[in-house]
Amino acid sequence: MPVALAACALAVPGVAAGAVREYWIAAVPVTWHVVPNERDAIGGTTFDPAQTTFKTVVYRRYTKGWAKLIPNEPGDEGIQGPLIRARVGDTILVHFENLDTAFNRPHSMHFHGVHYRFGSDGSYIPGFSGPGANVKPGQSFTYRLTAGPDSVGVWPYHDHSPSMDDSIAGGMYGALSILAPGERRPDHEFVVFFESQLGFMTIDGRAFVGNTPVFHAKVGDLVQWDVLALGDDVHTFHVHAHRWKAPDGSFVDTQTVGPAESFKIQWREDVPGTWLYHCHVEAHMMDGMIGIYRVARR
Amino acid sequence: MPVALAACALAVPGVAAGAVREYWIAAVPVTWHVVPNERDAIGGTTFDPAQTTFKTVVYRRYTKGWAKLIPNEPGDEGIQGPLIRARVGDTILVHFENLDTAFNRPHSMHFHGVHYRFGSDGSYIPGFSGPGANVKPGQSFTYRLTAGPDSVGVWPYHDHSPSMDDSIAGGMYGALSILAPGERRPDHEFVVFFESQLGFMTIDGRAFVGNTPVFHAKVGDLVQWDVLALGDDVHTFHVHAHRWKAPDGSFVDTQTVGPAESFKIQWREDVPGTWLYHCHVEAHMMDGMIGIYRVARR
Amino acid sequence: MPVALAACALAVPGVAAGAVREYWIAAVPVTWHVVPNERDAIGGTTFDPAQTTFKTVVYRRYTKGWAKLIPNEPGDEGIQGPLIRARVGDTILVHFENLDTAFNRPHSMHFHGVHYRFGSDGSYIPGFSGPGANVKPGQSFTYRLTAGPDSVGVWPYHDHSPSMDDSIAGGMYGALSILAPGERRPDHEFVVFFESQLGFMTIDGRAFVGNTPVFHAKVGDLVQWDVLALGDDVHTFHVHAHRWKAPDGSFVDTQTVGPAESFKIQWREDVPGTWLYHCHVEAHMMDGMIGIYRVARR
């Protein structure tokens, strides 16, 4: 989907210039349903839509010129904006338009992990920041980013305008996934965003088994989890019946992720079953931060 | 104590089949005393048993057929269940019986770090899970686990039945300690479980110096700390006058452990004294999460 | 500034004895202003001095015999005590005097990361600890410390006397910076202490852009950040437009630091601009834990 253009990348020392990838993203109002089935199936509680639905603004992807909505890809479905993909050496142009007619707030995009000049930082600092940090409703801005060798992995992006506090709580975030030179894409890439909405602890904006994403794989697949958090809380990501090598080389099955931290986990799937993945902070799990991962036999 | 039987282990690819280790464990009611001496010796506060005692259900180890109670080994004394020991390649059979006559709740055992098939996951998922996830009072279930090369280290186990929230808060957890091939056991292995009970911040179910475990070693001993947490809080484990190599190779004297995370630390003891070990979150320390480690001269 | 004396260092096995570095430090009353300009420039809130000023006791450095105050060095300015510098093999003598005439409390110094005998632990344990753990107003004590090979890096020190809870919250902490043999000092060393004071979330005792330290560098400089936390909260340290290699070898731009944890980060500066550094826990950032880092062109 990213469009490769004639190269005009910012130079990253020691890295061959790659493709230019363009994304057209807008801030758009939506009515979001945190618990579509109105049930906590494990705890046995029921809710009604007045408790579980809210009006908010989110990032959504469009075709060139914000002409037509492009839904998020499988594995990235939820309240978050689109997964932005690139490879080391690439330039990423993110054309952002603020279509916030719901609250009429300024918005912006601030990107973790990638290289950029000051004008593309997207963060409001009185007296210093420019137009990219405070994009008013009806306006647009293009952020110019570069993926360096130290950009490999998974990173969050989010609003950093004067409205950032409300906007992030409302779902204005998404992920970047940057491949190393020669790295191949996994068979599945599951995006897990920990945040809270309406007092529920959410994964991709949803709470409780039956509402949070159900991820699917089969034995033999190369599976990748992109785990990110925003907000005020520290989480511990756990998947049942699986272990992975932490960056430090030790094996774990539970890993801390604090606000704006992010990591990716990979494994070759080898155990069929219906497994839980969840935040292991018990209060978070009980308040909705839990989902199902189904592995089919080969 | 683990009984080696004729091999019938689940195959772990690339690992020679090891021993079969059997544990007989039951969920049993106890009256637990969080502050037996009714004092916070450092802060100077006193309590009375109505504030510090509660009725709960815990895991306890038995001889074959749940015939006779086996107390936890030295270094693992506390509210937690027995330390389950194995080595890479071993099969672990945990025969679990629910003797909860206090609350008449279902219980289960869910194990971190080890390999198992779906039936031994022990986690309640409406519509999917089997009998091992919801063992009713008076019933029993055998969990079949295998220690793989990625199981080396220390891991928690805990209730994951429909009663898990209350049960974990009440002390239904314990640790597994899995050795690598050829790894020798340390001279001392100290199990430190961070949780909270009755509003106190506890280590192994006890609060305040004089109640929490006093660990003993002498100069020259190989000392190991198994550090684990459950519940809702992140902790920072600190031992005075000692540093250790974190898995990433850096030296630290304070290390974060979030809910369901776990790590082991080893050092050759070289400094005599009466040292504090504690969670360095100050509110936790003040609410009881602190103990004494005594090192004798050689 | 540290005075090299004739060697009388505690032996650290395998390390050549280095210099003896002496520090004269006192606990002194100050009136501290958390928000000197009385403004949250980003959020738009204003305060008055009754909300932002408090009387407290802090560590301050003096010339020999506590004769004359020595201000903290650039990059270490704030509520914290002086940066204590040493190299592996050095002995550090910290001569501490309690001049707390404001609250008339006992105080002490407890040091992370370095080696010492029991008498220099500085931690109050009823029935065990000595005079160094409970230095009364008007009294003094000398702590004798040694930097071992496992002491390299950045570590906190803080009060661990019977008054520690109030004293740490009041600012009684500081940092040690220990160099490896042959390691050269960076061009800039920025000390970032996360704590809370008066309900604000503070960096070096200050809240909000315009009050927190403004750190300066230019392109080409070797820049080091010493990041530490004390108190009850976990923080995630983030600097805009920069990434660094975590101890585990992965690249990050946000890193967790819990109470009493600490790390140092280095990079060769390459991107001019006015950048935000902050804790990425959103509530902390909104409550003041944010500052500015200015990089000039070469």
Short mmCIF file of N, CA and C in Angstrom, two decimals, chain B residues 1 11 23 41-42 68 73 83 86 95 101 118 123 145 155 161 169 201 203 216 218 230 233 245 276 279 286 291 298:
data_model
loop_
_atom_site.label_atom_id
_atom_site.label_comp_id
_atom_site.label_asym_id
_atom_site.label_seq_id
_atom_site.Cartn_x
_atom_site.Cartn_y
_atom_site.Cartn_z
N MET B 1 13.08 -34.75 47.01
CA MET B 1 11.66 -35.00 47.22
C MET B 1 10.91 -35.33 45.95
N ALA B 11 7.39 -34.71 24.51
CA ALA B 11 8.63 -34.42 23.80
C ALA B 11 8.84 -32.90 23.70
N TYR B 23 4.26 -33.80 41.94
CA TYR B 23 3.90 -33.00 43.12
C TYR B 23 2.43 -33.22 43.42
N ALA B 41 8.30 -2.41 63.49
CA ALA B 41 9.41 -2.04 64.39
C ALA B 41 10.12 -0.76 63.95
N ILE B 42 10.17 -0.52 62.63
CA ILE B 42 10.86 0.69 62.14
C ILE B 42 9.97 1.91 62.29
N LYS B 68 -0.19 -36.67 53.52
CA LYS B 68 0.41 -36.01 54.68
C LYS B 68 1.06 -34.71 54.22
N GLU B 73 10.10 -25.81 51.96
CA GLU B 73 11.51 -25.92 52.34
C GLU B 73 12.04 -24.58 52.88
N LEU B 83 7.73 -24.59 46.43
CA LEU B 83 8.63 -24.37 45.30
C LEU B 83 8.67 -25.66 44.49
N ALA B 86 12.47 -28.47 38.95
CA ALA B 86 12.70 -29.39 37.83
C ALA B 86 13.93 -28.92 37.07
N HIS B 95 -0.47 -33.02 40.72
CA HIS B 95 -1.78 -33.55 41.09
C HIS B 95 -2.41 -32.57 42.07
N THR B 101 -12.94 -25.87 51.81
CA THR B 101 -14.19 -25.94 52.58
C THR B 101 -14.49 -24.61 53.24
N PHE B 118 -3.23 -27.65 25.77
CA PHE B 118 -4.31 -26.76 26.18
C PHE B 118 -5.02 -27.23 27.46
N SER B 123 -6.74 -22.20 32.92
CA SER B 123 -7.33 -20.86 32.87
C SER B 123 -8.77 -20.92 32.38
N LEU B 145 3.17 -30.92 32.70
CA LEU B 145 4.02 -29.81 32.26
C LEU B 145 5.36 -30.36 31.83
N TRP B 155 9.66 -18.88 37.88
CA TRP B 155 8.37 -18.50 37.30
C TRP B 155 7.28 -18.63 38.36
N SER B 161 -8.77 -19.84 37.93
CA SER B 161 -10.16 -20.30 37.85
C SER B 161 -11.11 -19.10 37.93
N ALA B 169 -5.29 -12.80 45.55
CA ALA B 169 -5.15 -11.83 46.64
C ALA B 169 -5.05 -12.55 47.98
N MET B 201 1.52 -4.22 52.51
CA MET B 201 2.35 -4.65 51.39
C MET B 201 3.24 -5.76 51.93
N ILE B 203 5.67 -9.47 51.86
CA ILE B 203 6.66 -10.38 51.29
C ILE B 203 6.34 -11.76 51.84
N HIS B 216 19.32 -16.15 55.80
CA HIS B 216 20.65 -16.31 56.39
C HIS B 216 21.64 -16.88 55.38
N LYS B 218 26.34 -17.22 54.81
CA LYS B 218 27.65 -16.83 55.34
C LYS B 218 28.59 -16.51 54.19
N LEU B 230 2.85 -10.66 42.25
CA LEU B 230 1.50 -10.82 41.74
C LEU B 230 0.66 -9.67 42.29
N ASP B 233 0.49 -4.19 41.51
CA ASP B 233 1.53 -3.16 41.68
C ASP B 233 2.87 -3.56 41.09
N LYS B 245 24.43 -8.66 38.34
CA LYS B 245 24.38 -8.45 36.91
C LYS B 245 22.96 -8.71 36.44
N LEU B 276 19.24 -4.88 54.98
CA LEU B 276 17.84 -4.81 54.59
C LEU B 276 17.68 -5.27 53.14
N CYS B 279 11.26 -3.71 48.90
CA CYS B 279 10.77 -3.00 47.73
C CYS B 279 11.10 -1.54 47.94
N MET B 286 7.12 1.36 53.51
CA MET B 286 6.54 1.85 54.76
C MET B 286 5.33 1.00 55.18
N GLY B 291 12.51 -6.59 54.77
CA GLY B 291 12.97 -7.68 55.61
C GLY B 291 14.46 -7.62 55.86
N ARG B 298 32.69 -16.05 57.67
CA ARG B 298 32.98 -17.43 57.29
C ARG B 298 33.53 -18.22 58.47
#
